[in-house]
PDB file of C-alpha atoms in Angstrom:
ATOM      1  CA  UNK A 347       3.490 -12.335 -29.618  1.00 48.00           C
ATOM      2  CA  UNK A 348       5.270 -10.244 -27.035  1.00 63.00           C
ATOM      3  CA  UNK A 349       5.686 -12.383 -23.917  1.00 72.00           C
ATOM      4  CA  UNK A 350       4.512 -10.369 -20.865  1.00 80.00           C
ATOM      5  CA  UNK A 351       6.736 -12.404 -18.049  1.00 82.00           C
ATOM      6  CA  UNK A 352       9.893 -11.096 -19.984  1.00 84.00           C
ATOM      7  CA  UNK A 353       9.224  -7.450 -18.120  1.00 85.00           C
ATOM      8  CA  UNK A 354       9.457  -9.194 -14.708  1.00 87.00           C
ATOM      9  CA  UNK A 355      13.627  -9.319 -16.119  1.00 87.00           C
ATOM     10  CA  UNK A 356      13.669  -5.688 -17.003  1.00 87.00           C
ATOM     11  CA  UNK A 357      14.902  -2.826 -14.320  1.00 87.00           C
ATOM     12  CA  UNK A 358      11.652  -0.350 -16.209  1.00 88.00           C
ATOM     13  CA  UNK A 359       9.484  -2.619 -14.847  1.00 90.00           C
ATOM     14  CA  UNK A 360       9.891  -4.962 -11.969  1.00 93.00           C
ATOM     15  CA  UNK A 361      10.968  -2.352  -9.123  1.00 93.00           C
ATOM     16  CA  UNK A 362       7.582  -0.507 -10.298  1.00 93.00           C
ATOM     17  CA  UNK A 363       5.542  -3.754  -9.682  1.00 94.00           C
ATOM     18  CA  UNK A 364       7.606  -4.782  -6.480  1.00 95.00           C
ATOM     19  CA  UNK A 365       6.564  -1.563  -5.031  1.00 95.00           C
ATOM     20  CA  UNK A 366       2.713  -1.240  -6.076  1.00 93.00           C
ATOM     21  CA  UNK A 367       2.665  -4.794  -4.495  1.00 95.00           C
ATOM     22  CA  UNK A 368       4.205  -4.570  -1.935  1.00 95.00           C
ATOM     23  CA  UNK A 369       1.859  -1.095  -1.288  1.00 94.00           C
ATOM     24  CA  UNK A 370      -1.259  -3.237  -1.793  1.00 93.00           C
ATOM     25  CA  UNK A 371       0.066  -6.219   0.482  1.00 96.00           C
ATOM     26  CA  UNK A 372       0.827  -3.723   3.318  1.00 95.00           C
ATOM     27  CA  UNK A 373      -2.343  -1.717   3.033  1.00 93.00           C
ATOM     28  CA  UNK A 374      -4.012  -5.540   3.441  1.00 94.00           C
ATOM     29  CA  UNK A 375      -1.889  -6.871   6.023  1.00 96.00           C
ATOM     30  CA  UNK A 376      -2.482  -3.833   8.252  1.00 95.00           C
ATOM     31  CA  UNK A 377      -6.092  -3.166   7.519  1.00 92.00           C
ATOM     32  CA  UNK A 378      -6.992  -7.333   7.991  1.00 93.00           C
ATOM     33  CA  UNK A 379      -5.134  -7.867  11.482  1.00 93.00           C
ATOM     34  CA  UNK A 380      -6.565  -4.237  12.654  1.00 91.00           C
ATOM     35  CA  UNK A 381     -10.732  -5.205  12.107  1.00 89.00           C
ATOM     36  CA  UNK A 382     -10.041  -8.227  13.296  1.00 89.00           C
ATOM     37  CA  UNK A 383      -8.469  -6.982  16.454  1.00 87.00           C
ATOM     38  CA  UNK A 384     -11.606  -4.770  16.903  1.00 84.00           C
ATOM     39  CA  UNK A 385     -13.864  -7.384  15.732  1.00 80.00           C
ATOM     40  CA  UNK A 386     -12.298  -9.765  18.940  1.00 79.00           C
ATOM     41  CA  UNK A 387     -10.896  -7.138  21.195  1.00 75.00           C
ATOM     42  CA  UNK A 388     -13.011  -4.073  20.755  1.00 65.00           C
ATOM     43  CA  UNK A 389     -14.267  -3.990  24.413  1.00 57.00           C
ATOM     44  CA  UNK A 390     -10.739  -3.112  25.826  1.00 63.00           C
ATOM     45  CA  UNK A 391     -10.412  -0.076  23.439  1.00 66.00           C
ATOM     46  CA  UNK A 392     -13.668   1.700  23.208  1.00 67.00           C
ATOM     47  CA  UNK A 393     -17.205   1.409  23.977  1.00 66.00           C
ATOM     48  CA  UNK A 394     -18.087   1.610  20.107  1.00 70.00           C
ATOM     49  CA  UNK A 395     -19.425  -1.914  19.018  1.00 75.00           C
ATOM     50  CA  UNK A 396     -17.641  -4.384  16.613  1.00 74.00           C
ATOM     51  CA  UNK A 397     -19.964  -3.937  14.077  1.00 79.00           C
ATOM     52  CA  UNK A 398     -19.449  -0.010  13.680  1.00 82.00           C
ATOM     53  CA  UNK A 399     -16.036  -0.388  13.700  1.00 81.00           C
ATOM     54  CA  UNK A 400     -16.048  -2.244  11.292  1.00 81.00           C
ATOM     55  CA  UNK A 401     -17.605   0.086   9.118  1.00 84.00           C
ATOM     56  CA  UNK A 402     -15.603   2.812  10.297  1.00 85.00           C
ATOM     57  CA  UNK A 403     -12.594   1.009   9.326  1.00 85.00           C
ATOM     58  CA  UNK A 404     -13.922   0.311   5.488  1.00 85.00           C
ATOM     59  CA  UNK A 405     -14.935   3.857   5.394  1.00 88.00           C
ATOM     60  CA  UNK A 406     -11.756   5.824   6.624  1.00 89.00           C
ATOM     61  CA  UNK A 407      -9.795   3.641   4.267  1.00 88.00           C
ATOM     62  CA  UNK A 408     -11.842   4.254   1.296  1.00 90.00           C
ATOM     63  CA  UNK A 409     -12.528   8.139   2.328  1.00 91.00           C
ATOM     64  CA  UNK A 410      -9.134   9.372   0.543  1.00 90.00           C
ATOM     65  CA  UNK A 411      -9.766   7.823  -2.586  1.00 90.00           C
ATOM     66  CA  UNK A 412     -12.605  10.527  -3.037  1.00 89.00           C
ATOM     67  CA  UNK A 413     -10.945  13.603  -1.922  1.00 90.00           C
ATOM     68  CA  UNK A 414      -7.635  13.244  -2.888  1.00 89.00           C
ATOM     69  CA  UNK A 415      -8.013  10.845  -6.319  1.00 86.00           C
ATOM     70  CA  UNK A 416      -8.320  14.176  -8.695  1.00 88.00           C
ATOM     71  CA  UNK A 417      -5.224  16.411  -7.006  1.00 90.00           C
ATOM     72  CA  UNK A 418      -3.049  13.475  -7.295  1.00 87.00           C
ATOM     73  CA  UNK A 419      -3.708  13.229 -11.137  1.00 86.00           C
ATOM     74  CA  UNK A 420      -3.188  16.707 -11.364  1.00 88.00           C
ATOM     75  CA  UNK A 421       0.142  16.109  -9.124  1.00 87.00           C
ATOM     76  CA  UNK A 422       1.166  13.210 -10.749  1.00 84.00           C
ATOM     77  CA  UNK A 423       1.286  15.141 -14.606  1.00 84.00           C
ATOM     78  CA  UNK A 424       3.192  18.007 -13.079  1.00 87.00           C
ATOM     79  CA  UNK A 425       5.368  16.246 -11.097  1.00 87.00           C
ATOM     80  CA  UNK A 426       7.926  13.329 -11.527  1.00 88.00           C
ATOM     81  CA  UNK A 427       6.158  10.131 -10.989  1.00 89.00           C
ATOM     82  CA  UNK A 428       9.281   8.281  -9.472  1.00 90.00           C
ATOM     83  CA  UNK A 429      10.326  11.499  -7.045  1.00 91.00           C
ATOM     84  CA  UNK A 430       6.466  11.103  -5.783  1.00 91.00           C
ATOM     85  CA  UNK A 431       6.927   7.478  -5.516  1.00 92.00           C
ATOM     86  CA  UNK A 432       9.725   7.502  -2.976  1.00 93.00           C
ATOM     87  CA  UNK A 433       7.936  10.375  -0.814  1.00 94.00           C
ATOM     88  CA  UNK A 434       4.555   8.276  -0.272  1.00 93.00           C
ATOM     89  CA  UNK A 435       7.202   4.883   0.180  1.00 95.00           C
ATOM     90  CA  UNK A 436       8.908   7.214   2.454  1.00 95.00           C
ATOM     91  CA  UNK A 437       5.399   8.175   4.026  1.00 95.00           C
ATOM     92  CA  UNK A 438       4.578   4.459   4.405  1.00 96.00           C
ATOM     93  CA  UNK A 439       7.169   4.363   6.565  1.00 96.00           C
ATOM     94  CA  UNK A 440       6.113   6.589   8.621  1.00 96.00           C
ATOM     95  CA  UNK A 441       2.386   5.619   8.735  1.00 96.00           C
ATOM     96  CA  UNK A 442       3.616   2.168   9.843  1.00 96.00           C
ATOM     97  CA  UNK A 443       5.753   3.078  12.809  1.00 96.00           C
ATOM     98  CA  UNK A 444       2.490   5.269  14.573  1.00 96.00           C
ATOM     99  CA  UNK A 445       0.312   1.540  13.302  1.00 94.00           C
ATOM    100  CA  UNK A 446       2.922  -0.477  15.358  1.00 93.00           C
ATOM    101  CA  UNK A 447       2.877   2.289  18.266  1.00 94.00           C
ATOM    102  CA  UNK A 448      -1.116   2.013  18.213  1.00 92.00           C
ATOM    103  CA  UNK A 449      -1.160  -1.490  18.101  1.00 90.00           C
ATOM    104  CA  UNK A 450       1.823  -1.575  20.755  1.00 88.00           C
ATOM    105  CA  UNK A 451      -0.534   0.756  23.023  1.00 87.00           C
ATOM    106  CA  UNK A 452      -4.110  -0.581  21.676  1.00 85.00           C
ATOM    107  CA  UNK A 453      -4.571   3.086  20.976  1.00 88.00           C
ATOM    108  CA  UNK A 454      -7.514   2.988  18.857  1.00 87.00           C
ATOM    109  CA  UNK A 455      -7.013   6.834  17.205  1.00 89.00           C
ATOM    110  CA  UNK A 456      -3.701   5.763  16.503  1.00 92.00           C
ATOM    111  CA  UNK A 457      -4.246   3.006  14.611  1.00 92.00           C
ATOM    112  CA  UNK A 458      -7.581   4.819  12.964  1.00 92.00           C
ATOM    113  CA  UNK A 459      -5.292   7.422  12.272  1.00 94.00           C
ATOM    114  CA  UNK A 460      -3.113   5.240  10.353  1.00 94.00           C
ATOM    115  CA  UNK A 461      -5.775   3.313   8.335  1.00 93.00           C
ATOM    116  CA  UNK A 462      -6.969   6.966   6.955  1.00 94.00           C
ATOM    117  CA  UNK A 463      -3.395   7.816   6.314  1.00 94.00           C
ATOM    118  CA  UNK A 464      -2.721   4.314   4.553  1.00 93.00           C
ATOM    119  CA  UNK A 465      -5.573   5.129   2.607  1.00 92.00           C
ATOM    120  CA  UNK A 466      -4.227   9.068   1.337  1.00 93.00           C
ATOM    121  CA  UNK A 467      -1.044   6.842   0.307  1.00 91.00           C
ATOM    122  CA  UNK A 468      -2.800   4.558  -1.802  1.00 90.00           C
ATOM    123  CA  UNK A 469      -4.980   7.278  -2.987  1.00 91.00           C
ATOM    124  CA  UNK A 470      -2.034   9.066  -4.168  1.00 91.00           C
ATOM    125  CA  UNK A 471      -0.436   6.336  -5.358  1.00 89.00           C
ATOM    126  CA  UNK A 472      -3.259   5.094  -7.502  1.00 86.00           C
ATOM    127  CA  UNK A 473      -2.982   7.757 -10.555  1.00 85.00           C
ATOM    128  CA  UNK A 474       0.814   6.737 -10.738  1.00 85.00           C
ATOM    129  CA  UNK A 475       0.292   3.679 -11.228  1.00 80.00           C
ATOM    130  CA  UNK A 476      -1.595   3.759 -13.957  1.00 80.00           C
ATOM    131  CA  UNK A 477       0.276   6.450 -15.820  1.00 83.00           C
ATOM    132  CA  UNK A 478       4.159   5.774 -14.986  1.00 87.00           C
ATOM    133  CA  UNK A 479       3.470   2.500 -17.620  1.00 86.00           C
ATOM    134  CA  UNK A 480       3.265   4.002 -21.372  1.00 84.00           C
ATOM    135  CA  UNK A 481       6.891   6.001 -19.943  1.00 84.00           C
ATOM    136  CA  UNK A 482       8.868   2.532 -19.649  1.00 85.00           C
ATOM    137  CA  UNK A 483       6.722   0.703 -21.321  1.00 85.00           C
ATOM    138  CA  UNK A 484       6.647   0.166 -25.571  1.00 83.00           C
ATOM    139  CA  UNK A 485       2.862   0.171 -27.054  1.00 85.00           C
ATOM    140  CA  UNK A 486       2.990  -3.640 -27.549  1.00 85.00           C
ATOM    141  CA  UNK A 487       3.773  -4.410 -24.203  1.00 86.00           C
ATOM    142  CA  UNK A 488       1.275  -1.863 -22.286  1.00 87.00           C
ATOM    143  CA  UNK A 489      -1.521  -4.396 -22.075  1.00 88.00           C
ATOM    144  CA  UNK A 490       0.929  -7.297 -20.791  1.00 88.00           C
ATOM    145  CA  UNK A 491       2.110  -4.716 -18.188  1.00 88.00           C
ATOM    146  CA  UNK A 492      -0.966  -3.435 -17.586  1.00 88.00           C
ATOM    147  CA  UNK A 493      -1.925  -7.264 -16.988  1.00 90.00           C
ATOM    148  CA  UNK A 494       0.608  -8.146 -14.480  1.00 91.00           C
ATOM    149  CA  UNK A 495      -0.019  -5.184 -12.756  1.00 91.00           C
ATOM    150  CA  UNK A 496      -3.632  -5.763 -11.764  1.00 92.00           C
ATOM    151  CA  UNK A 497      -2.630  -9.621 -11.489  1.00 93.00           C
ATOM    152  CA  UNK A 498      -0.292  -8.531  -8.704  1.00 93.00           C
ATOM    153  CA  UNK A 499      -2.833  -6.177  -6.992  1.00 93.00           C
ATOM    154  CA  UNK A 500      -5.255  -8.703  -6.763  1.00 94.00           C
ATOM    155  CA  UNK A 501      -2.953 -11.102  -5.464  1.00 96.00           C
ATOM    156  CA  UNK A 502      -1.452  -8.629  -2.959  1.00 96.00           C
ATOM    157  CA  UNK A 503      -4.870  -8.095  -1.681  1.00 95.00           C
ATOM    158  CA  UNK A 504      -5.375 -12.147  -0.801  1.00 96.00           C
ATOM    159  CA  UNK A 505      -2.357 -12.582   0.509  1.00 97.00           C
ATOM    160  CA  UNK A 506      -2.077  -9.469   2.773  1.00 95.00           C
ATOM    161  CA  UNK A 507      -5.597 -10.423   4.041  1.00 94.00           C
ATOM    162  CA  UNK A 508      -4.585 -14.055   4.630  1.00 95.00           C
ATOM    163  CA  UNK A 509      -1.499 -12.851   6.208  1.00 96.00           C
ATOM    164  CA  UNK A 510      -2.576 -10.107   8.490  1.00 94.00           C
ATOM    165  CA  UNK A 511      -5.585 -12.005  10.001  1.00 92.00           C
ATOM    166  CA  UNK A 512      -3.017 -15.029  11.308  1.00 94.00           C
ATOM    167  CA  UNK A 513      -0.423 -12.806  12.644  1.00 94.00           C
ATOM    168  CA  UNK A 514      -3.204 -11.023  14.713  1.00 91.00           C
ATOM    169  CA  UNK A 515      -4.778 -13.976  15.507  1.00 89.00           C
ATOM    170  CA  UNK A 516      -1.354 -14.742  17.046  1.00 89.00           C
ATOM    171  CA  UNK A 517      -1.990 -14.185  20.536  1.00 79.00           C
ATOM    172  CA  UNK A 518      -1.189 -10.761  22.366  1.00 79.00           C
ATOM    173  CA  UNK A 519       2.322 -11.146  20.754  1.00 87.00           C
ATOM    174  CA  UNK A 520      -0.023 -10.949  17.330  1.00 88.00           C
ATOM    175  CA  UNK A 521       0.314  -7.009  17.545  1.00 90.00           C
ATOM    176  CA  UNK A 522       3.567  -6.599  17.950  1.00 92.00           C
ATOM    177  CA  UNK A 523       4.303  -9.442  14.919  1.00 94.00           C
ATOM    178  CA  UNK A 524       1.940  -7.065  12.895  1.00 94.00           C
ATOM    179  CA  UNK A 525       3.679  -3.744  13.811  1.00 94.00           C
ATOM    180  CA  UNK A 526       7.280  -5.287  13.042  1.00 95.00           C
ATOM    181  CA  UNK A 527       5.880  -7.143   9.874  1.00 96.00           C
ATOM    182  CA  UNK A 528       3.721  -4.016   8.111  1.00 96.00           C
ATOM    183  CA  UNK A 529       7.615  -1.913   9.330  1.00 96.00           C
ATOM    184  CA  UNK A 530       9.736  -4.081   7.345  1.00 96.00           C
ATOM    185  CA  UNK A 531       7.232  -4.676   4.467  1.00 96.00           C
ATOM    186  CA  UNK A 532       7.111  -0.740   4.021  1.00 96.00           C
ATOM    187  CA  UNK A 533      10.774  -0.470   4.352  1.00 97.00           C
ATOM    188  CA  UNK A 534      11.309  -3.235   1.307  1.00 97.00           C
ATOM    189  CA  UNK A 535       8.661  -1.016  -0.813  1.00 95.00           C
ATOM    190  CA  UNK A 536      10.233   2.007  -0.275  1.00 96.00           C
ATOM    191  CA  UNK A 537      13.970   0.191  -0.915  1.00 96.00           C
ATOM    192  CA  UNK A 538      11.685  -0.775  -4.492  1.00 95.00           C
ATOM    193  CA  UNK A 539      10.636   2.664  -5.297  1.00 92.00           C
ATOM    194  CA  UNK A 540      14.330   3.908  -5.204  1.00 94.00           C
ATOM    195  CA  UNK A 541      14.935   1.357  -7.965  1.00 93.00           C
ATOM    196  CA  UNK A 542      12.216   2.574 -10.288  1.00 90.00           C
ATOM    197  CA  UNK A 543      13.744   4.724 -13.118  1.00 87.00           C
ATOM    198  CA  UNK A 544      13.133   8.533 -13.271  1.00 83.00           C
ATOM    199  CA  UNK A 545       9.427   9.737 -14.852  1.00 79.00           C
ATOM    200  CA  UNK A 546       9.966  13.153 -15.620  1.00 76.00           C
ATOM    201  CA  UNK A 547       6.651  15.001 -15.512  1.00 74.00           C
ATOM    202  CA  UNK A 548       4.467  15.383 -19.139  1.00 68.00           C
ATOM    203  CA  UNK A 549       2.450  18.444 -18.194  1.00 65.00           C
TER     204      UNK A 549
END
Protein backbone atom coordinates (compact mmCIF):
# COMPACT_ATOMS: atom_id res chain seq x y z
CA UNK A 1 0.00 0.00 0.00
CA UNK A 2 1.11 3.40 -1.20
CA UNK A 3 1.87 5.51 1.87
CA UNK A 4 0.12 8.90 1.51
CA UNK A 5 2.62 11.02 4.01
CA UNK A 6 5.47 10.17 1.44
CA UNK A 7 3.87 13.15 -0.95
CA UNK A 8 4.35 15.66 1.92
CA UNK A 9 8.49 14.88 0.64
CA UNK A 10 7.72 15.44 -2.97
CA UNK A 11 8.11 19.15 -4.72
CA UNK A 12 4.47 17.91 -7.04
CA UNK A 13 2.83 18.01 -4.03
CA UNK A 14 3.64 19.82 -0.87
CA UNK A 15 3.94 23.55 -2.30
CA UNK A 16 0.27 22.71 -3.74
CA UNK A 17 -0.97 21.78 -0.18
CA UNK A 18 1.13 24.61 1.60
CA UNK A 19 -0.71 27.00 -0.51
CA UNK A 20 -4.48 25.64 -0.44
CA UNK A 21 -3.76 25.75 3.38
CA UNK A 22 -2.44 28.39 3.89
CA UNK A 23 -5.57 29.97 1.50
CA UNK A 24 -8.06 28.28 3.83
CA UNK A 25 -6.18 29.43 7.15
CA UNK A 26 -6.16 33.07 5.88
CA UNK A 27 -9.70 33.13 4.60
CA UNK A 28 -10.44 31.84 8.52
CA UNK A 29 -8.19 33.99 10.32
CA UNK A 30 -9.58 37.10 8.60
CA UNK A 31 -13.21 36.19 8.43
CA UNK A 32 -13.12 34.93 12.53
CA UNK A 33 -11.36 38.18 14.02
CA UNK A 34 -13.66 40.43 11.52
CA UNK A 35 -17.45 39.00 12.99
CA UNK A 36 -16.12 39.04 16.04
CA UNK A 37 -15.04 42.62 15.86
CA UNK A 38 -18.62 43.44 14.68
CA UNK A 39 -20.14 41.07 17.01
CA UNK A 40 -18.21 43.33 20.10
CA UNK A 41 -17.58 46.58 18.37
CA UNK A 42 -20.33 47.04 15.87
CA UNK A 43 -21.74 50.25 17.49
CA UNK A 44 -18.59 52.36 16.57
CA UNK A 45 -18.88 51.36 12.83
CA UNK A 46 -22.45 51.37 11.80
CA UNK A 47 -25.85 51.48 13.06
CA UNK A 48 -26.57 47.89 11.52
CA UNK A 49 -26.99 45.39 14.51
CA UNK A 50 -24.56 42.50 15.42
CA UNK A 51 -26.80 40.03 14.47
CA UNK A 52 -27.21 41.21 10.69
CA UNK A 53 -23.81 41.55 10.36
CA UNK A 54 -23.27 38.64 11.07
CA UNK A 55 -25.23 37.31 8.43
CA UNK A 56 -23.98 39.69 6.06
CA UNK A 57 -20.59 38.53 6.69
CA UNK A 58 -21.53 34.57 6.06
CA UNK A 59 -23.35 35.68 3.04
CA UNK A 60 -20.79 37.98 1.14
CA UNK A 61 -18.26 35.26 1.77
CA UNK A 62 -20.25 32.49 0.45
CA UNK A 63 -21.88 34.80 -2.49
CA UNK A 64 -18.79 34.09 -4.97
CA UNK A 65 -18.89 30.56 -4.70
CA UNK A 66 -22.27 30.77 -6.74
CA UNK A 67 -21.43 33.18 -9.39
CA UNK A 68 -18.09 32.61 -10.10
CA UNK A 69 -17.73 28.51 -9.24
CA UNK A 70 -18.70 27.54 -13.11
CA UNK A 71 -16.30 30.35 -15.06
CA UNK A 72 -13.48 29.28 -12.97
CA UNK A 73 -13.89 25.57 -14.14
CA UNK A 74 -14.19 26.74 -17.45
CA UNK A 75 -10.92 29.02 -16.69
CA UNK A 76 -9.17 26.58 -14.94
CA UNK A 77 -9.33 23.79 -18.23
CA UNK A 78 -8.22 26.53 -20.57
CA UNK A 79 -5.79 27.98 -18.63
CA UNK A 80 -2.60 26.83 -16.70
CA UNK A 81 -3.59 25.88 -13.27
CA UNK A 82 -0.19 27.00 -11.63
CA UNK A 83 -0.05 30.58 -13.76
CA UNK A 84 -3.76 31.06 -12.13
CA UNK A 85 -2.47 30.01 -8.87
CA UNK A 86 0.12 32.72 -8.44
CA UNK A 87 -2.40 35.54 -9.80
CA UNK A 88 -5.21 34.79 -7.03
CA UNK A 89 -1.86 34.29 -4.34
CA UNK A 90 -0.86 37.48 -5.86
CA UNK A 91 -4.57 38.81 -5.41
CA UNK A 92 -4.50 37.65 -1.76
CA UNK A 93 -2.07 39.94 -1.33
CA UNK A 94 -3.72 42.52 -2.30
CA UNK A 95 -7.11 41.75 -0.65
CA UNK A 96 -5.15 41.64 2.64
CA UNK A 97 -3.43 44.99 2.58
CA UNK A 98 -7.20 46.99 1.96
CA UNK A 99 -8.38 44.13 5.23
CA UNK A 100 -5.46 45.61 7.34
CA UNK A 101 -6.30 49.31 6.02
CA UNK A 102 -10.10 48.61 7.04
CA UNK A 103 -9.32 47.19 10.14
CA UNK A 104 -6.52 49.99 10.68
CA UNK A 105 -9.47 52.63 9.96
CA UNK A 106 -12.56 50.41 11.33
CA UNK A 107 -13.84 51.08 7.86
CA UNK A 108 -16.57 48.70 7.69
CA UNK A 109 -16.92 48.70 3.49
CA UNK A 110 -13.42 48.10 3.51
CA UNK A 111 -13.21 45.26 5.34
CA UNK A 112 -16.79 43.98 3.73
CA UNK A 113 -15.15 44.63 0.66
CA UNK A 114 -12.43 42.35 1.43
CA UNK A 115 -14.47 39.41 2.88
CA UNK A 116 -16.42 39.36 -0.70
CA UNK A 117 -13.13 39.58 -2.43
CA UNK A 118 -11.56 36.74 -0.12
CA UNK A 119 -14.43 34.87 -1.06
CA UNK A 120 -13.99 35.37 -5.36
CA UNK A 121 -10.33 34.02 -4.41
CA UNK A 122 -11.40 30.99 -2.85
CA UNK A 123 -14.10 30.63 -5.32
CA UNK A 124 -11.61 30.62 -7.98
CA UNK A 125 -9.36 28.72 -6.32
CA UNK A 126 -11.70 25.91 -5.50
CA UNK A 127 -11.92 24.15 -9.15
CA UNK A 128 -7.98 24.11 -9.07
CA UNK A 129 -7.75 22.44 -6.42
CA UNK A 130 -9.47 19.71 -7.20
CA UNK A 131 -8.20 19.27 -10.72
CA UNK A 132 -4.31 20.31 -10.55
CA UNK A 133 -4.08 16.57 -8.53
CA UNK A 134 -4.46 13.67 -11.32
CA UNK A 135 -1.48 16.22 -13.27
CA UNK A 136 1.24 15.46 -10.43
CA UNK A 137 -0.33 12.95 -9.03
CA UNK A 138 -0.07 8.84 -10.22
CA UNK A 139 -3.68 6.97 -10.06
CA UNK A 140 -2.63 5.10 -6.87
CA UNK A 141 -1.85 7.98 -5.01
CA UNK A 142 -4.96 10.36 -6.03
CA UNK A 143 -7.09 9.22 -3.13
CA UNK A 144 -4.09 9.64 -0.50
CA UNK A 145 -3.67 13.15 -2.02
CA UNK A 146 -6.99 13.77 -2.32
CA UNK A 147 -7.05 12.75 1.54
CA UNK A 148 -4.50 15.06 2.83
CA UNK A 149 -5.89 17.67 0.98
CA UNK A 150 -9.30 17.87 2.61
CA UNK A 151 -7.43 16.81 5.98
CA UNK A 152 -5.55 20.09 5.64
CA UNK A 153 -8.65 22.20 4.72
CA UNK A 154 -10.42 21.13 7.55
CA UNK A 155 -7.68 21.73 9.76
CA UNK A 156 -6.92 25.16 8.24
CA UNK A 157 -10.43 26.07 8.95
CA UNK A 158 -10.00 25.28 13.03
CA UNK A 159 -7.03 26.73 13.34
CA UNK A 160 -7.60 30.01 11.39
CA UNK A 161 -10.85 30.34 13.45
CA UNK A 162 -9.04 29.65 16.74
CA UNK A 163 -6.41 31.97 15.67
CA UNK A 164 -8.21 34.95 14.33
CA UNK A 165 -10.75 35.21 17.23
CA UNK A 166 -7.60 35.62 19.95
CA UNK A 167 -5.67 38.03 17.97
CA UNK A 168 -8.89 40.22 17.75
CA UNK A 169 -9.76 39.62 21.02
CA UNK A 170 -6.33 41.21 21.64
CA UNK A 171 -7.24 44.53 22.65
CA UNK A 172 -7.36 47.61 20.15
CA UNK A 173 -3.78 46.46 19.16
CA UNK A 174 -5.94 43.08 18.09
CA UNK A 175 -6.56 44.80 14.58
CA UNK A 176 -3.51 45.77 13.72
CA UNK A 177 -1.99 42.02 14.92
CA UNK A 178 -4.75 40.74 12.46
CA UNK A 179 -3.89 43.06 9.50
CA UNK A 180 0.01 42.27 9.86
CA UNK A 181 -0.76 38.48 10.55
CA UNK A 182 -3.51 37.74 7.47
CA UNK A 183 -0.29 40.18 5.30
CA UNK A 184 2.38 37.83 6.03
CA UNK A 185 0.22 34.63 5.92
CA UNK A 186 -0.80 35.69 2.24
CA UNK A 187 2.67 36.59 1.40
CA UNK A 188 3.99 32.83 2.57
CA UNK A 189 0.99 31.36 0.26
CA UNK A 190 1.78 33.20 -2.55
CA UNK A 191 5.87 32.44 -1.91
CA UNK A 192 4.05 28.49 -2.01
CA UNK A 193 2.25 28.90 -5.21
CA UNK A 194 5.54 29.96 -7.02
CA UNK A 195 6.86 26.55 -5.95
CA UNK A 196 4.04 24.51 -7.42
CA UNK A 197 5.15 22.93 -10.77
CA UNK A 198 3.67 24.14 -14.13
CA UNK A 199 -0.14 22.64 -15.10
CA UNK A 200 -0.38 23.29 -18.57
CA UNK A 201 -4.04 23.64 -19.53
CA UNK A 202 -6.08 20.16 -20.87
CA UNK A 203 -8.81 21.90 -22.84
Amino acid sequence: MHNQFELLKTRRFLPFFCTQFLGAFNDNVFKQSLIILLAFNAAGMTTLSPVILTNLCAGLFILPFFLFSATAGQVAAKYDKTTIIRLVKGAEILIMVLAGIGFHLQQLWMLLTALFLMGTHSSVFGPIKYAILPQHLTKDELVGGNALVETGTSLAILLGSMLGGYLISLGPEGRDVVSWTVLGIALAGFYAGWQIPDSPAVN
